[in-house]
């Protein structure tokens, strides 16, 4: 399967702990996105990478959140000092980039469901 | 900033009924528009997209959508739904390097 993969698929953690999620995009895609989805809502944009450069971050991404994409391949999203409000599905997507400023179609992974107790 | 409204949160249909799901967006300039579907237990998949050209776009599994610029709408349609179309459907507009999604419509098709 050459789609977007995410690990782990589920994570249960206690409030105050740190968690890290991994995303492996489609190999030829240079753009990688993180979204968060809560119950009854559509995905909400968190951050975006073009190759290894993090080019945009949402206001939703507090200082406790950090994302990296070393060498422009896989990406990690870390949440420090988790709070109950961080409980959500964290989605990763990738796309092939052009010079256009508007987003192209994005291919989504299965997501990591985080539950903070 | 772009935004998307999906007015139908839950839709229940019988098999063979026709489907139309509403989607309105707020951005007045050039838009790229998408419909994504999420089947139970599966990840988001692209149904169809509109970038430019013919405002009636056809997607997978018999779905189509019509872009009406004057109404800021991009409604999804299917002439005859099947039980397997039970899923959640999301409309999205392309923002600057990101997608802006609506809240989704849960479709339940009863056999």
mmCIF file of C-alpha atoms in Angstrom:
data_model
loop_
_atom_site.group_PDB
_atom_site.id
_atom_site.type_symbol
_atom_site.label_atom_id
_atom_site.label_comp_id
_atom_site.label_asym_id
_atom_site.label_seq_id
_atom_site.Cartn_x
_atom_site.Cartn_y
_atom_site.Cartn_z
ATOM 1 C CA UNK A 1 0.000 0.000 0.000
ATOM 2 C CA UNK A 2 1.495 3.337 -1.010
ATOM 3 C CA UNK A 3 -0.935 5.641 0.753
ATOM 4 C CA UNK A 4 -0.351 7.882 3.737
ATOM 5 C CA UNK A 5 0.337 5.951 6.917
ATOM 6 C CA UNK A 6 0.103 7.093 10.511
ATOM 7 C CA UNK A 7 1.278 5.572 13.755
ATOM 8 C CA UNK A 8 0.029 4.822 16.262
ATOM 9 C CA UNK A 9 -3.608 4.472 15.284
ATOM 10 C CA UNK A 10 -4.762 4.946 18.855
ATOM 11 C CA UNK A 11 -3.110 6.544 21.856
ATOM 12 C CA UNK A 12 -4.455 6.803 25.368
ATOM 13 C CA UNK A 13 -2.463 8.973 27.704
ATOM 14 C CA UNK A 14 -2.824 10.654 31.037
ATOM 15 C CA UNK A 15 -3.117 14.389 31.325
ATOM 16 C CA UNK A 16 0.292 16.010 31.539
ATOM 17 C CA UNK A 17 2.124 13.359 29.550
ATOM 18 C CA UNK A 18 3.846 13.995 26.235
ATOM 19 C CA UNK A 19 2.827 12.138 23.087
ATOM 20 C CA UNK A 20 4.334 11.901 19.619
ATOM 21 C CA UNK A 21 2.648 10.828 16.412
ATOM 22 C CA UNK A 22 4.271 9.862 13.150
ATOM 23 C CA UNK A 23 3.122 10.333 9.566
ATOM 24 C CA UNK A 24 4.637 8.801 6.458
ATOM 25 C CA UNK A 25 3.354 10.574 3.348
ATOM 26 C CA UNK A 26 3.060 9.253 -0.169
ATOM 27 C CA UNK A 27 6.683 9.057 -1.226
ATOM 28 C CA UNK A 28 6.645 11.474 -4.144
ATOM 29 C CA UNK A 29 4.619 14.137 -2.318
ATOM 30 C CA UNK A 30 6.544 17.169 -1.149
ATOM 31 C CA UNK A 31 3.710 18.735 0.852
ATOM 32 C CA UNK A 32 2.549 17.404 4.198
ATOM 33 C CA UNK A 33 -0.284 18.631 6.372
ATOM 34 C CA UNK A 34 -1.561 17.996 9.868
ATOM 35 C CA UNK A 35 -5.225 18.432 10.746
ATOM 36 C CA UNK A 36 -7.247 17.813 13.881
ATOM 37 C CA UNK A 37 -10.809 16.494 13.867
ATOM 38 C CA UNK A 38 -13.163 16.423 16.798
ATOM 39 C CA UNK A 39 -16.573 14.789 17.007
ATOM 40 C CA UNK A 40 -19.132 16.450 14.779
ATOM 41 C CA UNK A 41 -16.609 18.687 13.067
ATOM 42 C CA UNK A 42 -14.650 18.619 9.870
ATOM 43 C CA UNK A 43 -10.868 18.469 9.909
ATOM 44 C CA UNK A 44 -9.197 21.694 11.061
ATOM 45 C CA UNK A 45 -5.820 22.723 9.727
ATOM 46 C CA UNK A 46 -2.893 22.664 12.148
ATOM 47 C CA UNK A 47 0.298 23.021 10.136
ATOM 48 C CA UNK A 48 1.883 22.513 6.731
ATOM 49 C CA UNK A 49 5.303 21.531 5.408
ATOM 50 C CA UNK A 50 6.782 21.918 1.995
ATOM 51 C CA UNK A 51 9.693 19.522 1.959
ATOM 52 C CA UNK A 52 11.358 20.072 5.339
ATOM 53 C CA UNK A 53 10.206 23.664 5.787
ATOM 54 C CA UNK A 54 7.251 24.356 8.066
ATOM 55 C CA UNK A 55 5.533 27.163 6.190
ATOM 56 C CA UNK A 56 2.339 27.766 8.102
ATOM 57 C CA UNK A 57 0.936 27.113 11.554
ATOM 58 C CA UNK A 58 -2.619 27.590 12.703
ATOM 59 C CA UNK A 59 -3.566 29.532 15.798
ATOM 60 C CA UNK A 60 -4.903 26.180 17.012
ATOM 61 C CA UNK A 61 -1.308 25.036 17.362
ATOM 62 C CA UNK A 62 -0.405 26.191 20.845
ATOM 63 C CA UNK A 63 3.135 26.282 22.198
ATOM 64 C CA UNK A 64 2.631 22.747 23.485
ATOM 65 C CA UNK A 65 2.454 21.456 19.939
ATOM 66 C CA UNK A 66 5.480 21.016 17.736
ATOM 67 C CA UNK A 67 5.864 19.393 14.367
ATOM 68 C CA UNK A 68 8.912 18.420 12.386
ATOM 69 C CA UNK A 69 9.668 16.952 9.024
ATOM 70 C CA UNK A 70 13.363 16.144 8.941
ATOM 71 C CA UNK A 71 14.784 15.633 5.469
ATOM 72 C CA UNK A 72 11.397 16.256 3.942
ATOM 73 C CA UNK A 73 10.209 12.690 4.432
ATOM 74 C CA UNK A 74 8.154 11.538 7.421
ATOM 75 C CA UNK A 75 6.773 13.983 9.946
ATOM 76 C CA UNK A 76 6.191 13.906 13.677
ATOM 77 C CA UNK A 77 3.678 15.839 15.731
ATOM 78 C CA UNK A 78 4.443 16.146 19.430
ATOM 79 C CA UNK A 79 2.072 17.369 22.096
ATOM 80 C CA UNK A 80 3.643 18.253 25.412
ATOM 81 C CA UNK A 81 1.776 18.324 28.720
ATOM 82 C CA UNK A 82 -1.384 16.948 27.182
ATOM 83 C CA UNK A 83 -4.760 18.292 28.261
ATOM 84 C CA UNK A 84 -8.188 16.696 28.012
ATOM 85 C CA UNK A 85 -9.061 19.202 25.315
ATOM 86 C CA UNK A 86 -6.360 17.684 23.122
ATOM 87 C CA UNK A 87 -8.466 14.537 22.718
ATOM 88 C CA UNK A 88 -9.204 14.302 19.005
ATOM 89 C CA UNK A 89 -8.337 12.511 15.788
ATOM 90 C CA UNK A 90 -5.072 13.803 14.348
ATOM 91 C CA UNK A 91 -4.965 13.482 10.584
ATOM 92 C CA UNK A 92 -2.023 13.691 8.263
ATOM 93 C CA UNK A 93 -2.330 14.407 4.563
ATOM 94 C CA UNK A 94 0.072 14.819 1.703
ATOM 95 C CA UNK A 95 -0.045 16.297 -1.757
ATOM 96 C CA UNK A 96 2.159 16.995 -4.705
ATOM 97 C CA UNK A 97 3.005 20.655 -4.935
ATOM 98 C CA UNK A 98 2.957 23.150 -7.717
ATOM 99 C CA UNK A 99 3.835 26.800 -7.643
ATOM 100 C CA UNK A 100 0.184 27.688 -7.120
ATOM 101 C CA UNK A 101 -0.844 29.194 -3.820
ATOM 102 C CA UNK A 102 -4.059 27.250 -3.430
ATOM 103 C CA UNK A 103 -4.073 23.774 -2.009
ATOM 104 C CA UNK A 104 -4.265 20.839 -4.360
ATOM 105 C CA UNK A 105 -6.125 17.670 -3.597
ATOM 106 C CA UNK A 106 -4.772 16.056 -0.494
ATOM 107 C CA UNK A 107 -4.532 12.376 0.378
ATOM 108 C CA UNK A 108 -5.313 11.527 3.945
ATOM 109 C CA UNK A 109 -4.000 8.893 6.295
ATOM 110 C CA UNK A 110 -6.171 6.882 8.701
ATOM 111 C CA UNK A 111 -5.448 9.224 11.594
ATOM 112 C CA UNK A 112 -4.275 8.804 15.175
ATOM 113 C CA UNK A 113 -7.023 8.915 17.758
ATOM 114 C CA UNK A 114 -5.773 10.530 20.963
ATOM 115 C CA UNK A 115 -7.628 10.144 24.231
ATOM 116 C CA UNK A 116 -6.366 12.123 27.205
ATOM 117 C CA UNK A 117 -7.686 10.866 30.534
ATOM 118 C CA UNK B 1 -10.738 33.822 5.386
ATOM 119 C CA UNK B 2 -12.507 31.050 3.575
ATOM 120 C CA UNK B 3 -15.300 29.131 5.241
ATOM 121 C CA UNK B 4 -17.635 26.333 4.234
ATOM 122 C CA UNK B 5 -21.201 25.654 5.329
ATOM 123 C CA UNK B 6 -22.911 22.322 5.070
ATOM 124 C CA UNK B 7 -26.524 22.759 6.058
ATOM 125 C CA UNK B 8 -27.569 19.135 6.270
ATOM 126 C CA UNK B 9 -25.950 17.478 9.260
ATOM 127 C CA UNK B 10 -27.826 14.202 9.016
ATOM 128 C CA UNK B 11 -29.633 12.767 6.011
ATOM 129 C CA UNK B 12 -31.539 9.502 5.909
ATOM 130 C CA UNK B 13 -32.574 8.038 2.566
ATOM 131 C CA UNK B 14 -33.879 4.785 1.216
ATOM 132 C CA UNK B 15 -31.968 2.955 -1.461
ATOM 133 C CA UNK B 16 -32.605 4.275 -4.971
ATOM 134 C CA UNK B 17 -33.579 7.716 -3.677
ATOM 135 C CA UNK B 18 -31.844 10.735 -5.144
ATOM 136 C CA UNK B 19 -29.303 12.642 -3.099
ATOM 137 C CA UNK B 20 -28.338 16.275 -2.939
ATOM 138 C CA UNK B 21 -26.067 17.607 -0.213
ATOM 139 C CA UNK B 22 -25.645 21.326 0.103
ATOM 140 C CA UNK B 23 -22.332 23.152 0.348
ATOM 141 C CA UNK B 24 -21.785 26.903 0.383
ATOM 142 C CA UNK B 25 -18.423 28.628 0.607
ATOM 143 C CA UNK B 26 -17.534 32.164 1.512
ATOM 144 C CA UNK B 27 -14.569 33.017 -0.691
ATOM 145 C CA UNK B 28 -15.388 35.243 -3.649
ATOM 146 C CA UNK B 29 -12.289 34.774 -5.751
ATOM 147 C CA UNK B 30 -10.938 31.847 -7.693
ATOM 148 C CA UNK B 31 -11.686 28.687 -5.781
ATOM 149 C CA UNK B 32 -10.691 25.078 -5.782
ATOM 150 C CA UNK B 33 -13.472 22.949 -4.324
ATOM 151 C CA UNK B 34 -13.568 19.364 -3.123
ATOM 152 C CA UNK B 35 -15.899 16.731 -1.789
ATOM 153 C CA UNK B 36 -14.397 14.074 0.450
ATOM 154 C CA UNK B 37 -16.107 10.976 1.822
ATOM 155 C CA UNK B 38 -15.361 8.971 4.932
ATOM 156 C CA UNK B 39 -16.863 5.488 4.989
ATOM 157 C CA UNK B 40 -17.275 3.851 8.401
ATOM 158 C CA UNK B 41 -13.885 2.845 9.748
ATOM 159 C CA UNK B 42 -12.006 4.250 6.772
ATOM 160 C CA UNK B 43 -9.969 7.357 6.088
ATOM 161 C CA UNK B 44 -11.033 10.414 4.121
ATOM 162 C CA UNK B 45 -11.121 9.816 0.385
ATOM 163 C CA UNK B 46 -11.499 12.298 -2.436
ATOM 164 C CA UNK B 47 -14.837 12.001 -4.255
ATOM 165 C CA UNK B 48 -14.395 14.805 -6.749
ATOM 166 C CA UNK B 49 -12.800 18.189 -7.264
ATOM 167 C CA UNK B 50 -13.380 21.409 -9.151
ATOM 168 C CA UNK B 51 -10.541 23.690 -10.179
ATOM 169 C CA UNK B 52 -11.850 25.369 -13.338
ATOM 170 C CA UNK B 53 -13.713 24.658 -16.564
ATOM 171 C CA UNK B 54 -16.975 22.740 -16.776
ATOM 172 C CA UNK B 55 -18.918 23.575 -13.612
ATOM 173 C CA UNK B 56 -20.463 20.105 -13.560
ATOM 174 C CA UNK B 57 -17.846 17.706 -12.333
ATOM 175 C CA UNK B 58 -18.135 13.968 -12.107
ATOM 176 C CA UNK B 59 -16.454 11.898 -9.453
ATOM 177 C CA UNK B 60 -16.165 8.337 -8.391
ATOM 178 C CA UNK B 61 -19.064 5.992 -7.641
ATOM 179 C CA UNK B 62 -21.592 7.964 -9.691
ATOM 180 C CA UNK B 63 -21.327 11.200 -7.709
ATOM 181 C CA UNK B 64 -21.333 14.607 -9.340
ATOM 182 C CA UNK B 65 -21.244 18.185 -8.138
ATOM 183 C CA UNK B 66 -22.193 21.491 -9.685
ATOM 184 C CA UNK B 67 -20.252 24.684 -9.103
ATOM 185 C CA UNK B 68 -22.580 27.703 -9.195
ATOM 186 C CA UNK B 69 -20.426 30.785 -8.763
ATOM 187 C CA UNK B 70 -23.351 33.191 -8.363
ATOM 188 C CA UNK B 71 -24.671 31.170 -5.441
ATOM 189 C CA UNK B 72 -21.270 30.320 -3.932
ATOM 190 C CA UNK B 73 -22.436 26.723 -3.958
ATOM 191 C CA UNK B 74 -20.953 23.341 -4.783
ATOM 192 C CA UNK B 75 -23.706 20.820 -4.110
ATOM 193 C CA UNK B 76 -23.106 17.099 -4.305
ATOM 194 C CA UNK B 77 -25.594 14.893 -6.126
ATOM 195 C CA UNK B 78 -26.242 11.270 -6.921
ATOM 196 C CA UNK B 79 -29.314 10.124 -8.833
ATOM 197 C CA UNK B 80 -29.763 6.826 -6.984
ATOM 198 C CA UNK B 81 -28.049 6.029 -3.706
ATOM 199 C CA UNK B 82 -27.016 2.610 -2.507
ATOM 200 C CA UNK B 83 -26.654 1.209 0.981
ATOM 201 C CA UNK B 84 -22.888 1.334 0.463
ATOM 202 C CA UNK B 85 -23.060 5.140 0.197
ATOM 203 C CA UNK B 86 -23.638 5.325 3.944
ATOM 204 C CA UNK B 87 -20.817 7.585 5.060
ATOM 205 C CA UNK B 88 -19.913 11.075 6.158
ATOM 206 C CA UNK B 89 -19.421 13.618 3.408
ATOM 207 C CA UNK B 90 -17.250 16.719 3.702
ATOM 208 C CA UNK B 91 -17.126 19.710 1.425
ATOM 209 C CA UNK B 92 -13.853 21.655 1.376
ATOM 210 C CA UNK B 93 -12.486 24.809 -0.189
ATOM 211 C CA UNK B 94 -8.824 25.310 -0.915
ATOM 212 C CA UNK B 95 -7.303 28.062 1.136
ATOM 213 C CA UNK B 96 -3.730 29.223 1.032
ATOM 214 C CA UNK B 97 -1.914 25.897 1.140
ATOM 215 C CA UNK B 98 -4.601 24.213 3.226
ATOM 216 C CA UNK B 99 -8.113 22.869 2.936
ATOM 217 C CA UNK B 100 -10.977 24.416 4.866
ATOM 218 C CA UNK B 101 -13.669 21.835 5.607
ATOM 219 C CA UNK B 102 -17.311 22.042 6.425
ATOM 220 C CA UNK B 103 -18.728 20.233 9.428
ATOM 221 C CA UNK B 104 -19.806 17.260 7.357
ATOM 222 C CA UNK B 105 -23.073 15.497 6.546
ATOM 223 C CA UNK B 106 -23.789 12.022 7.841
ATOM 224 C CA UNK B 107 -25.714 10.038 5.257
ATOM 225 C CA UNK B 108 -27.532 6.874 6.232
ATOM 226 C CA UNK B 109 -28.996 4.809 3.412
ATOM 227 C CA UNK B 110 -31.473 2.206 4.505
ATOM 228 C CA UNK B 111 -31.802 -0.947 2.391
#
